[in-house]
Tab-separated table of N, CA and C in Angstrom:
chain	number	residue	atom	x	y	z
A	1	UNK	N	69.088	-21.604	-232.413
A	1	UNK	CA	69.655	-20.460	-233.093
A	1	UNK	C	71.127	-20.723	-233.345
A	2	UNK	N	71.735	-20.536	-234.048
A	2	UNK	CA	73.130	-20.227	-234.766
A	2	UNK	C	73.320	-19.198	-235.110
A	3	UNK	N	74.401	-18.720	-234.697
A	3	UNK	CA	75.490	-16.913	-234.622
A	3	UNK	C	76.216	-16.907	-235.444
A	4	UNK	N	76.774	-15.779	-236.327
A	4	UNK	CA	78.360	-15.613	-236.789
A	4	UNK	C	77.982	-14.711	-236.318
A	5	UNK	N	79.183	-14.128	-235.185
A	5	UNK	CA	79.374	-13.023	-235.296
A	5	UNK	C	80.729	-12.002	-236.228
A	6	UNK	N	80.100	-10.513	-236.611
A	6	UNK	CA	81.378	-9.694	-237.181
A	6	UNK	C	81.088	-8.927	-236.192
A	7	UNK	N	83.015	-8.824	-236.484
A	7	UNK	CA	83.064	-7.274	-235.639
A	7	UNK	C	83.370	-6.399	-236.056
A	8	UNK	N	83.976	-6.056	-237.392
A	8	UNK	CA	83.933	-4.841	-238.081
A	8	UNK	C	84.042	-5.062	-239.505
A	9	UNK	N	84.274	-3.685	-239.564
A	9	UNK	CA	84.745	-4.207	-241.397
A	9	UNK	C	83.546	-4.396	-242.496
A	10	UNK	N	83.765	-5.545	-243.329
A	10	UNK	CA	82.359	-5.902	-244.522
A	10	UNK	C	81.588	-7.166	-244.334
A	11	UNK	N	82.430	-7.468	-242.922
A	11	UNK	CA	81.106	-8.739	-242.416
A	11	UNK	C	80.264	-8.332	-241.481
A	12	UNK	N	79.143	-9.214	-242.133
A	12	UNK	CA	78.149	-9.271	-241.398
A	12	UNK	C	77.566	-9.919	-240.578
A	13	UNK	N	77.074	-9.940	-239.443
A	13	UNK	CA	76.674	-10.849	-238.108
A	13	UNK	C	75.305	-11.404	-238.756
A	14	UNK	N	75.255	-12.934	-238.986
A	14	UNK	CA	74.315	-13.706	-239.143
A	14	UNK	C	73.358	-14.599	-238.374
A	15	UNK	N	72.536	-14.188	-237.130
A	15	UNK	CA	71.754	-15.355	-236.663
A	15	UNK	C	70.523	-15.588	-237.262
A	16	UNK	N	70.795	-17.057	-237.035
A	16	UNK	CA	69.437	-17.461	-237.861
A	16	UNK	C	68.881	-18.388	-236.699
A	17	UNK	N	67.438	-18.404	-236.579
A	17	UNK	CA	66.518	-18.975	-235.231
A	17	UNK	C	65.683	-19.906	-236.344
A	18	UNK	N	65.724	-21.040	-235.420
A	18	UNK	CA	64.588	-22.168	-236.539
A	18	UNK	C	64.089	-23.086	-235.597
A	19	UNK	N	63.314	-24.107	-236.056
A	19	UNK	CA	62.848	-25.174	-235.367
A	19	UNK	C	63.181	-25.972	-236.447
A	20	UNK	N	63.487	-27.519	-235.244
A	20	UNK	CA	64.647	-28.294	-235.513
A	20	UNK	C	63.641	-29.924	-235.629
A	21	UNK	N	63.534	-30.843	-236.579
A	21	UNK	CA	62.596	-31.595	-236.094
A	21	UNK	C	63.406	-32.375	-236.909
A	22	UNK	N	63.053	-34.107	-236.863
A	22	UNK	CA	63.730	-34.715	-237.515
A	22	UNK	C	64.019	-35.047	-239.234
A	23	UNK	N	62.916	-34.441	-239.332
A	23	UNK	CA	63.127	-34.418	-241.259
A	23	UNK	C	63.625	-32.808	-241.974
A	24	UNK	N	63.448	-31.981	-241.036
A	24	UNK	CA	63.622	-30.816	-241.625
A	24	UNK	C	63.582	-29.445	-241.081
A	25	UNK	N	64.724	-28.133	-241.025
A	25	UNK	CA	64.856	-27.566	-240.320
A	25	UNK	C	64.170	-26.545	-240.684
A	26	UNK	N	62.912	-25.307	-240.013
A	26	UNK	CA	61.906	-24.616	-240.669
A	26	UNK	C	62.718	-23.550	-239.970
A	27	UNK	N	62.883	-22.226	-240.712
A	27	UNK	CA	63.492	-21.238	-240.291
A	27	UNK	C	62.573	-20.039	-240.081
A	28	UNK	N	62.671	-19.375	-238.898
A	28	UNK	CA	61.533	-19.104	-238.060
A	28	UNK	C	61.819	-17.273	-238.650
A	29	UNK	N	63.040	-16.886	-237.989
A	29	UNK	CA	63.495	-15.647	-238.187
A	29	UNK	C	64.902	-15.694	-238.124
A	30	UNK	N	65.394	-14.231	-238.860
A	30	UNK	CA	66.985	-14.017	-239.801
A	30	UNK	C	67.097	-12.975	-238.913
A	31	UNK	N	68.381	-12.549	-237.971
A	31	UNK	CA	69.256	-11.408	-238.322
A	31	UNK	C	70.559	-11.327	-238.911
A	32	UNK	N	70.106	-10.304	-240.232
A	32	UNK	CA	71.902	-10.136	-241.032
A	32	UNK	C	71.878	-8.612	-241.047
A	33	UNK	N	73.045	-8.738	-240.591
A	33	UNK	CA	73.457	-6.574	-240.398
A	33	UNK	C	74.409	-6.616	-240.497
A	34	UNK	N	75.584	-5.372	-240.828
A	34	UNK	CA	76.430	-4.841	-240.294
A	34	UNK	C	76.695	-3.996	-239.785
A	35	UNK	N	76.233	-3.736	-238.898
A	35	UNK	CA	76.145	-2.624	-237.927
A	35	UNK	C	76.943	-3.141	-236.693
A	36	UNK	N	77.123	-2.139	-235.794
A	36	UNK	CA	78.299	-3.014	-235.305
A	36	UNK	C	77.650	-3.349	-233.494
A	37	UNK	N	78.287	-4.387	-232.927
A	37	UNK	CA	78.321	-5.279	-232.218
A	37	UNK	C	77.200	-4.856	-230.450
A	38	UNK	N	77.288	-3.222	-230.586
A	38	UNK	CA	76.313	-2.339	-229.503
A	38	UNK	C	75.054	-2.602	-230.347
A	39	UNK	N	74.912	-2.616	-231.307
A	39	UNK	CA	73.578	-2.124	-231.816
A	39	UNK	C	73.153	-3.980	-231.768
A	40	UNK	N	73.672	-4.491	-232.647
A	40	UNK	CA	73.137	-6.391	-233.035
A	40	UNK	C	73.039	-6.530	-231.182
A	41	UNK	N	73.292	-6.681	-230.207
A	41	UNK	CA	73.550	-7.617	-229.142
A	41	UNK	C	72.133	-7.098	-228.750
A	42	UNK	N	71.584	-6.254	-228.204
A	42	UNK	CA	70.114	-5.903	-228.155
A	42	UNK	C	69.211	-6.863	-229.598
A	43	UNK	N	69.416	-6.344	-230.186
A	43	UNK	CA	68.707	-6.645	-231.470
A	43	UNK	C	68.305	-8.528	-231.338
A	44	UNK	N	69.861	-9.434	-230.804
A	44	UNK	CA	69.963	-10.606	-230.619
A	44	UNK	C	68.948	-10.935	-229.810
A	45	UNK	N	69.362	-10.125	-228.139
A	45	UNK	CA	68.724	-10.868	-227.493
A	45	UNK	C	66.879	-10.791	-227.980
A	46	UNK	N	66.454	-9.545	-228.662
A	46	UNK	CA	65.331	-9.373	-228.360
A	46	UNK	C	64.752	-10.373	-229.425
A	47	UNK	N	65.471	-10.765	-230.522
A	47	UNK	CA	64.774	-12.605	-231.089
A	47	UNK	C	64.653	-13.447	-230.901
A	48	UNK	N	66.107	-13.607	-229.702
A	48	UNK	CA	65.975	-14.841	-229.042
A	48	UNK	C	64.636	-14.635	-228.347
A	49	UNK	N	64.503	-14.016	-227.528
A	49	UNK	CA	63.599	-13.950	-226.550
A	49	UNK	C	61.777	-13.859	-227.422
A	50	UNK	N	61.822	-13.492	-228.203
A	50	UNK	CA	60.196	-13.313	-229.569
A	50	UNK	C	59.962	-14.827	-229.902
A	51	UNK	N	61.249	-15.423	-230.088
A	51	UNK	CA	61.086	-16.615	-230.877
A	51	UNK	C	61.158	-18.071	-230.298
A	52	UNK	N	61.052	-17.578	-228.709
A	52	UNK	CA	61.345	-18.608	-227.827
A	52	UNK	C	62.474	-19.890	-227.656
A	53	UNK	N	63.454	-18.573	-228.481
A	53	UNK	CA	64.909	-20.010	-228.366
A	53	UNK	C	65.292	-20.236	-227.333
A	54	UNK	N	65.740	-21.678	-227.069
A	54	UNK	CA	66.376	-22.722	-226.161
A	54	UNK	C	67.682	-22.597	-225.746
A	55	UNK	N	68.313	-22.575	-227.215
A	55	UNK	CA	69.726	-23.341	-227.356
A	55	UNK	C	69.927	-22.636	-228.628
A	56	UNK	N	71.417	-21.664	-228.277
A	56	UNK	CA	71.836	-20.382	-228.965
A	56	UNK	C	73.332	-20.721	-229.297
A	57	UNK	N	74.099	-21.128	-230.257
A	57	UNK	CA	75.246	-21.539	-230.603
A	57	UNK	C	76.026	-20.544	-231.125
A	58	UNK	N	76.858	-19.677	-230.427
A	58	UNK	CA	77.325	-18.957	-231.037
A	58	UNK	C	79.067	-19.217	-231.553
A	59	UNK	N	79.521	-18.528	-232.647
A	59	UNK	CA	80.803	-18.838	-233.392
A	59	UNK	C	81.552	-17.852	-232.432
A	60	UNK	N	82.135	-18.500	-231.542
A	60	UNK	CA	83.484	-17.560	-230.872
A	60	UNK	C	84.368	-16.906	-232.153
A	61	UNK	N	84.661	-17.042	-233.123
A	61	UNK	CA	85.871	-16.413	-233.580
A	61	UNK	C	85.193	-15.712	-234.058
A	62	UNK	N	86.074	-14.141	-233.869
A	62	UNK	CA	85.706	-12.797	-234.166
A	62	UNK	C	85.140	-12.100	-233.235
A	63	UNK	N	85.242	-12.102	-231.981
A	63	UNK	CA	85.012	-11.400	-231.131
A	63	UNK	C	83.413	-11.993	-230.252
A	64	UNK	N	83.041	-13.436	-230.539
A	64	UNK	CA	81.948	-13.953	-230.539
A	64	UNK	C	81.991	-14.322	-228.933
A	65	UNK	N	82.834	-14.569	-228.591
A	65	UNK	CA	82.693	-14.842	-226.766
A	65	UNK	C	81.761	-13.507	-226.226
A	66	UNK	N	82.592	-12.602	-226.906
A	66	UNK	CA	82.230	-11.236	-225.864
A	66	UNK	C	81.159	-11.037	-226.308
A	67	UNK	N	80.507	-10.917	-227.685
A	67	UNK	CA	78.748	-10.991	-227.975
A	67	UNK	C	78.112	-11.828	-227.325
A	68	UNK	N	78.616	-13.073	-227.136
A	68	UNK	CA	77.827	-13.775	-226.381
A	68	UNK	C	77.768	-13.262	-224.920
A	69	UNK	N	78.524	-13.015	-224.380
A	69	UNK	CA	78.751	-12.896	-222.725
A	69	UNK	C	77.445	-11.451	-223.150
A	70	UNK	N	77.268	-10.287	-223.723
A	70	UNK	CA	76.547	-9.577	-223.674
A	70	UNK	C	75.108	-9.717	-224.139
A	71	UNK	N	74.896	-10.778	-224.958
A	71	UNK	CA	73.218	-11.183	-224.749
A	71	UNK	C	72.975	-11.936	-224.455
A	72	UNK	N	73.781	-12.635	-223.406
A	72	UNK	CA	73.304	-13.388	-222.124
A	72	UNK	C	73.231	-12.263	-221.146
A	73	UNK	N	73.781	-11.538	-220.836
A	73	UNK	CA	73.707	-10.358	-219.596
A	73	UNK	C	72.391	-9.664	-219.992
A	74	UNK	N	72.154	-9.230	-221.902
A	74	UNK	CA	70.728	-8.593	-221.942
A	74	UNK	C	69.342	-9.423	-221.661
A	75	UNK	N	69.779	-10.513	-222.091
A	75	UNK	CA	68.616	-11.710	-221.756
A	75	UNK	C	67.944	-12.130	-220.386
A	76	UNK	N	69.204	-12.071	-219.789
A	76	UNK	CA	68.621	-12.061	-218.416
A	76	UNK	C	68.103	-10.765	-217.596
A	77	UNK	N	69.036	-10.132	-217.668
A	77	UNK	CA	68.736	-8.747	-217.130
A	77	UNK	C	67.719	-7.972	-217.226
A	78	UNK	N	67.792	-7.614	-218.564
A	78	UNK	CA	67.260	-6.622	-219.352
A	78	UNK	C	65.352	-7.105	-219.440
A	79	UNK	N	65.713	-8.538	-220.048
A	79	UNK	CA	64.243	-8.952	-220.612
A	79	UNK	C	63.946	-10.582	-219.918
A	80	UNK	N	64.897	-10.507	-218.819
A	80	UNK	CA	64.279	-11.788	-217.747
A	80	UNK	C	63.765	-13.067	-218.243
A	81	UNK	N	64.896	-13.255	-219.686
A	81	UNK	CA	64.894	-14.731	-220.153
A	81	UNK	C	65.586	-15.694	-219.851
A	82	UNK	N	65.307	-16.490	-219.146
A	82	UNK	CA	66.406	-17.208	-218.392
A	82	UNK	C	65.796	-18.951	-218.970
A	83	UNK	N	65.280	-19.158	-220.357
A	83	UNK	CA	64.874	-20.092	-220.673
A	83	UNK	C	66.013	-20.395	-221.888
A	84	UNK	N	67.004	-19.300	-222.322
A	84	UNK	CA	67.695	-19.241	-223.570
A	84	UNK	C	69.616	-20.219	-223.657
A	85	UNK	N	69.952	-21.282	-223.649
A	85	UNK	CA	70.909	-21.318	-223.108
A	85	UNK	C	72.121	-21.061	-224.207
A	86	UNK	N	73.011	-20.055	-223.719
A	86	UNK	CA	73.955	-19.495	-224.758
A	86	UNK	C	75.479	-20.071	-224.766
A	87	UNK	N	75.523	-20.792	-225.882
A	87	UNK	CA	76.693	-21.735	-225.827
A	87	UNK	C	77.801	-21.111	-227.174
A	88	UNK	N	79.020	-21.186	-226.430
A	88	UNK	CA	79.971	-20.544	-227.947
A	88	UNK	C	81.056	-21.547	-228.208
A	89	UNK	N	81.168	-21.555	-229.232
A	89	UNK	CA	82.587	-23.143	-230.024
A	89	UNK	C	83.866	-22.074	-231.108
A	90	UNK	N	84.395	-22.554	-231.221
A	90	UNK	CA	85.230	-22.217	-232.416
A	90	UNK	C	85.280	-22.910	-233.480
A	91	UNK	N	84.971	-22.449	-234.788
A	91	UNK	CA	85.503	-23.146	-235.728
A	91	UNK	C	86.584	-23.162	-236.210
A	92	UNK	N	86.908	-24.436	-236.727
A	92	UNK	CA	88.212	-24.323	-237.187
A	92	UNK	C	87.961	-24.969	-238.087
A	93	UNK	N	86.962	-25.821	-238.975
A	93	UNK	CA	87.149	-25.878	-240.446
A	93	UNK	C	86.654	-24.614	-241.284
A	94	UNK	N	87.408	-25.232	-242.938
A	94	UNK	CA	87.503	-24.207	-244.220
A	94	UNK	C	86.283	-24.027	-244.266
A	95	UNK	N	85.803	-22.864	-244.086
A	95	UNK	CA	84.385	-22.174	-244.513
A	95	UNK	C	83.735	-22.425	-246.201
A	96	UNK	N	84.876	-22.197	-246.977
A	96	UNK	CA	84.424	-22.975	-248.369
A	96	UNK	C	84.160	-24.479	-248.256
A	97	UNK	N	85.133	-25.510	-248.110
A	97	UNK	CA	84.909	-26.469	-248.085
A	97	UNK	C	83.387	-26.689	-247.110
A	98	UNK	N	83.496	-26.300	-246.200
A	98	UNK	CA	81.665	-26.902	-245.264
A	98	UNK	C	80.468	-26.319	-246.255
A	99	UNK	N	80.545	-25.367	-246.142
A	99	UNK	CA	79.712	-24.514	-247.629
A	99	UNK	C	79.299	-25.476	-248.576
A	100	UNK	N	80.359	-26.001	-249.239
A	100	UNK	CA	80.158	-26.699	-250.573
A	100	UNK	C	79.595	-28.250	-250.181
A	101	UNK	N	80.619	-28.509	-249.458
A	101	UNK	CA	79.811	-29.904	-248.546
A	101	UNK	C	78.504	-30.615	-248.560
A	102	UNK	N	77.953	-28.947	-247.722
A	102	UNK	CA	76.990	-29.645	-247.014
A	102	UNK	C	75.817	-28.631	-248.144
A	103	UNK	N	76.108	-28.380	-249.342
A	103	UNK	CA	75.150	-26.906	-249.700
A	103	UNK	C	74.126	-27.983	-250.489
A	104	UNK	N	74.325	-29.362	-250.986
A	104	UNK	CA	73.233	-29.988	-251.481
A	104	UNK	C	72.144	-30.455	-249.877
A	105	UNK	N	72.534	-30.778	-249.085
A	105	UNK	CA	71.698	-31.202	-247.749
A	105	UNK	C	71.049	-29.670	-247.250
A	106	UNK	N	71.784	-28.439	-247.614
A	106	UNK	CA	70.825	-27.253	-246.776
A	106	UNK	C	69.567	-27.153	-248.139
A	107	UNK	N	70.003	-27.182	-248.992
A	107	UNK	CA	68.934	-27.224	-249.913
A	107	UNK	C	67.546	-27.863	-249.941
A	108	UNK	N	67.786	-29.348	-249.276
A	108	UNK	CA	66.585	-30.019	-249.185
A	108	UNK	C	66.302	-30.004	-247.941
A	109	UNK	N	66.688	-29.543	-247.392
A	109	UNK	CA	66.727	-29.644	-245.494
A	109	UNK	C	66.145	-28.887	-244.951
A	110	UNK	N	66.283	-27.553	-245.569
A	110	UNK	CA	66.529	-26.083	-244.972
A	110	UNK	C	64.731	-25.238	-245.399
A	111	UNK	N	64.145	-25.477	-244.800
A	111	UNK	CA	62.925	-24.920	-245.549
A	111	UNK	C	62.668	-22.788	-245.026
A	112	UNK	N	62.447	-23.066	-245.590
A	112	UNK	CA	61.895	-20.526	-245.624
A	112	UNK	C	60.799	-20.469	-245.471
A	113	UNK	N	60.302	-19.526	-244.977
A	113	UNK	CA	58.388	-19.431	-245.026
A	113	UNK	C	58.352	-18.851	-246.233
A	114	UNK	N	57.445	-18.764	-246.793
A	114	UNK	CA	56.787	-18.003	-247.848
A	114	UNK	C	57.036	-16.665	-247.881
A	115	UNK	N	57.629	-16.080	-248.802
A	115	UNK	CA	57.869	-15.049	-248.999
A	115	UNK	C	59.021	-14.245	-248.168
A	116	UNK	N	59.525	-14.928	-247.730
A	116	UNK	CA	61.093	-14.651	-247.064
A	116	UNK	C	61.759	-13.649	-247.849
A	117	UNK	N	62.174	-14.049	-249.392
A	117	UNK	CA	62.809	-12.719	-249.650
A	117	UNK	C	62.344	-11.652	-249.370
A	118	UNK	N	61.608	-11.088	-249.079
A	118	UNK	CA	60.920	-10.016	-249.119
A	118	UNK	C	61.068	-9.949	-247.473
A	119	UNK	N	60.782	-10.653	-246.575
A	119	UNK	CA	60.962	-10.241	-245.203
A	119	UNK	C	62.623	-9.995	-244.645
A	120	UNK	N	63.368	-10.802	-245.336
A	120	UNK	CA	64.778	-10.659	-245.229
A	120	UNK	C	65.511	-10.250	-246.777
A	121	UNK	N	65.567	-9.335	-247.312
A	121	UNK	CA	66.011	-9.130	-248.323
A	121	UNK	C	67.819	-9.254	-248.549
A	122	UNK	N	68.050	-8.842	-247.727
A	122	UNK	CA	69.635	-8.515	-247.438
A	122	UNK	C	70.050	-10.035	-247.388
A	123	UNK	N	69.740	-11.239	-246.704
A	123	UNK	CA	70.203	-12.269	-246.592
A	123	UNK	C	69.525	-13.044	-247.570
A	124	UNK	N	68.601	-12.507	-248.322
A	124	UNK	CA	68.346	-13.705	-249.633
A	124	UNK	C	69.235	-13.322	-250.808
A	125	UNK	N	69.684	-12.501	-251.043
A	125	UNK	CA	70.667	-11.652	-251.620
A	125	UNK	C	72.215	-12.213	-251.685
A	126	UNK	N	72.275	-12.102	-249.809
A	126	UNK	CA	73.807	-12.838	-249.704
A	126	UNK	C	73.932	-14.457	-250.246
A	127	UNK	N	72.592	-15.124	-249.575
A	127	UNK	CA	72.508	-16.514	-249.816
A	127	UNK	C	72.605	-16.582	-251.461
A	128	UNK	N	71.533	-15.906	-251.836
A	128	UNK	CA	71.568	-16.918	-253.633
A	128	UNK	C	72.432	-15.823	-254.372
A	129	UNK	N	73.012	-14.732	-253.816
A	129	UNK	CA	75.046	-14.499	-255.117
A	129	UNK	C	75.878	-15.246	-254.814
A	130	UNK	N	75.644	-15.486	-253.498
A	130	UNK	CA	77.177	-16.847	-253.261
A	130	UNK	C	77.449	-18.359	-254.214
A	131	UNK	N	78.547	-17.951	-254.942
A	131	UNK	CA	79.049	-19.137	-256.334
A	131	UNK	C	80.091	-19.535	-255.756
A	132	UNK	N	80.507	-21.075	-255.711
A	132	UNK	CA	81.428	-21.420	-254.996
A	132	UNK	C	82.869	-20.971	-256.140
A	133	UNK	N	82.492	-20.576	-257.167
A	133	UNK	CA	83.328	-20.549	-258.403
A	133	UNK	C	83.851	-19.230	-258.738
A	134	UNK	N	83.054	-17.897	-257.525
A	134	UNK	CA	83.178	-16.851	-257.836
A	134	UNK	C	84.800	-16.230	-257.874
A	135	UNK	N	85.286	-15.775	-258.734
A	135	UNK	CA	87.046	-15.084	-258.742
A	135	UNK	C	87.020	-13.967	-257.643
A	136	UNK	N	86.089	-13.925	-257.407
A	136	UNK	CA	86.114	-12.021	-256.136
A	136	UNK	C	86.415	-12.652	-254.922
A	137	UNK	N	87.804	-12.528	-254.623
A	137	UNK	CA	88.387	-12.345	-252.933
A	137	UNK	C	87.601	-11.675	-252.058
A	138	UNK	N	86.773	-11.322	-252.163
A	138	UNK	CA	85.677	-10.069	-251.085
A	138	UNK	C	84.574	-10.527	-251.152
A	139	UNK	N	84.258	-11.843	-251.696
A	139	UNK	CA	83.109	-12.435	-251.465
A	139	UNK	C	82.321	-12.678	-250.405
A	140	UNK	N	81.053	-11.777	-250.072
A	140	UNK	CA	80.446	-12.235	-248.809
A	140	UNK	C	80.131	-13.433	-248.362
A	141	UNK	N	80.422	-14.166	-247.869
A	141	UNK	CA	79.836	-15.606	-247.485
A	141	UNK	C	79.357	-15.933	-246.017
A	142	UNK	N	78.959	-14.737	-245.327
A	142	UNK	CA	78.303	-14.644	-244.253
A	142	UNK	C	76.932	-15.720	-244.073
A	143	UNK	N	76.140	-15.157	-244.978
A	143	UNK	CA	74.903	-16.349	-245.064
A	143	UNK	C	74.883	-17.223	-245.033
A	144	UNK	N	76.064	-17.706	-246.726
A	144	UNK	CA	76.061	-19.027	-247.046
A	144	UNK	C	76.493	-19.948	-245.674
A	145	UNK	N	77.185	-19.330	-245.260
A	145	UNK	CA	78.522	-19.779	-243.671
A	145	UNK	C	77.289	-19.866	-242.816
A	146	UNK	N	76.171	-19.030	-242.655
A	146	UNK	CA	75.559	-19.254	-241.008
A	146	UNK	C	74.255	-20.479	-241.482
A	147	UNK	N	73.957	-20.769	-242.186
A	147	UNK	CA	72.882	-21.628	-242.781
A	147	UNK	C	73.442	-23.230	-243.015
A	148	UNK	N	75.000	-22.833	-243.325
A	148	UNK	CA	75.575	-24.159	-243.238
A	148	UNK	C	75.773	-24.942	-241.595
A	149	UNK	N	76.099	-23.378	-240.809
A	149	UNK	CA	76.276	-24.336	-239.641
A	149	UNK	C	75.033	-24.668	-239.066
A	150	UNK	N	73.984	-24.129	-239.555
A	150	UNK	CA	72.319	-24.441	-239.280
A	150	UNK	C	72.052	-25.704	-239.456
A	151	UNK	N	72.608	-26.057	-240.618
A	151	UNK	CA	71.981	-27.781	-241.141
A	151	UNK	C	73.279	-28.492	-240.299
A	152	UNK	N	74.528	-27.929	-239.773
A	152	UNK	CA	75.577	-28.927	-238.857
A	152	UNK	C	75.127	-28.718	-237.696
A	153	UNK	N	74.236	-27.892	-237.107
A	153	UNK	CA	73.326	-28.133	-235.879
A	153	UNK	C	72.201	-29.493	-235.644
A	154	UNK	N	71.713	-29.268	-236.470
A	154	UNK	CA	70.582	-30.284	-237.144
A	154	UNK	C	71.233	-31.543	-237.310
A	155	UNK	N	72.063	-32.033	-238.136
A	155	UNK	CA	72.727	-33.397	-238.784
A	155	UNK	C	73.449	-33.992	-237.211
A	156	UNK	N	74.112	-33.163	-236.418
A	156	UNK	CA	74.381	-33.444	-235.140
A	156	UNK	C	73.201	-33.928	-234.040
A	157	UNK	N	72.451	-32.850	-234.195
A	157	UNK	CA	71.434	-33.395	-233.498
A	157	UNK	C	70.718	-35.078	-234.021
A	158	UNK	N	70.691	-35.146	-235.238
A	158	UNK	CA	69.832	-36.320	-235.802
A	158	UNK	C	70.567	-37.713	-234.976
A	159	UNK	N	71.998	-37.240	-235.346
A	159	UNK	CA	73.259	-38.329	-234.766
A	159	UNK	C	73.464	-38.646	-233.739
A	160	UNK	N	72.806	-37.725	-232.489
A	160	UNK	CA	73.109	-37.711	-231.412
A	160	UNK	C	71.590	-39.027	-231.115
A	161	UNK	N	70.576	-38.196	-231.216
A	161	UNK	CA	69.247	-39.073	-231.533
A	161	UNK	C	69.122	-40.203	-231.946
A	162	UNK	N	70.316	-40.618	-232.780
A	162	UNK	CA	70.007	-42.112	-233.784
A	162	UNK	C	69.401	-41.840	-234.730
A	163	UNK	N	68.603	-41.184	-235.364
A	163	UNK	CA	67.549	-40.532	-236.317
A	163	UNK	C	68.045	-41.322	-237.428
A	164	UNK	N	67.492	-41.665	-238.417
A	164	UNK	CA	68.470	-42.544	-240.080
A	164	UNK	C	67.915	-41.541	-240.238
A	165	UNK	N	68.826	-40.932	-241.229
A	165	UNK	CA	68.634	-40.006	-242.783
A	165	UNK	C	67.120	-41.022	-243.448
A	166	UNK	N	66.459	-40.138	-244.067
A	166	UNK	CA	65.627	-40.598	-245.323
A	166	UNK	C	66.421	-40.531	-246.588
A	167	UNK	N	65.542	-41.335	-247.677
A	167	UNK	CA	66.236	-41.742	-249.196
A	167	UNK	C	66.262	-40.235	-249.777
């Protein structure tokens, strides 16, 4: 799983849960909301825990330590998952630049089940308006941002593995 968390305002908290294999990352289940940070941390743990995640990466900046520290406390506590391990980083590269980067590799990489828009509407929405060319300063790029660090979960992992890229 991979986190953005928001904490207020017009962003939105993005985790996305997938399985990770060496040719291609299958995306299992989406949470995108903005609702704020009491309501998502339940909501978190209870996917982690449906979807049997491992290894939960969450984006410290924006208040992301303290989401994390709270669905690790619901995970264990609450719903006695103690199989989930919840890890938080900071980023510090340009969110456009990784976006644009890596947006030809999430493309072929990144597979949806069937009929996804429709099960996640709100985040197929965010994903396919995001134009790297768009003039609007208020551009959501929540999605585009949590799907990118999805495939920099993945490309790390391959590297760590030895894995060669295919043609």
């Amino acid at each position: 799983n991979y986190t953005d968390t928001a904490d207020t305002g017009a962003d939105h908290l993005c985790s996305i849960c997938f399985i990770d294999t060496p040719e291609y990352v299958y995306i299992t289940d989406v949470l995108f909301s903005d609702e704020p940070m009491e309501v998502t941390e339940p909501k978190q743990a209870r996917m982690l825990t449906i979807n049997g995640t491992v290894d939960c990466l969450v984006e410290s900046n924006n208040g992301g330590r303290g989401f994390s520290r709270n669905v690790k406390r619901i995970l264990r506590s609450e719903l006695r998952n103690f199989r989930c391990a919840i890890n938080t980083f900071t980023q510090t590269q340009n969110k456009k630049t990784r976006i644009f980067t890596h947006s030809g590799s999430v493309q072929n990489d990144i597979l949806f089940p069937e009929g996804w828009e429709k099960k996640w509407p709100k985040f197929h929405a965010a994903l396919m308006s995001y134009r790297k060319d768009n003039k609007k300063k208020n551009q959501h790029d929540d999605a585009p941002d949590c799907i990118t660090g999805v495939f920099e979960m993945h490309s790390k992992k391959a590297r760590r593995k030895k894995i060669k890229s295919r043609n």
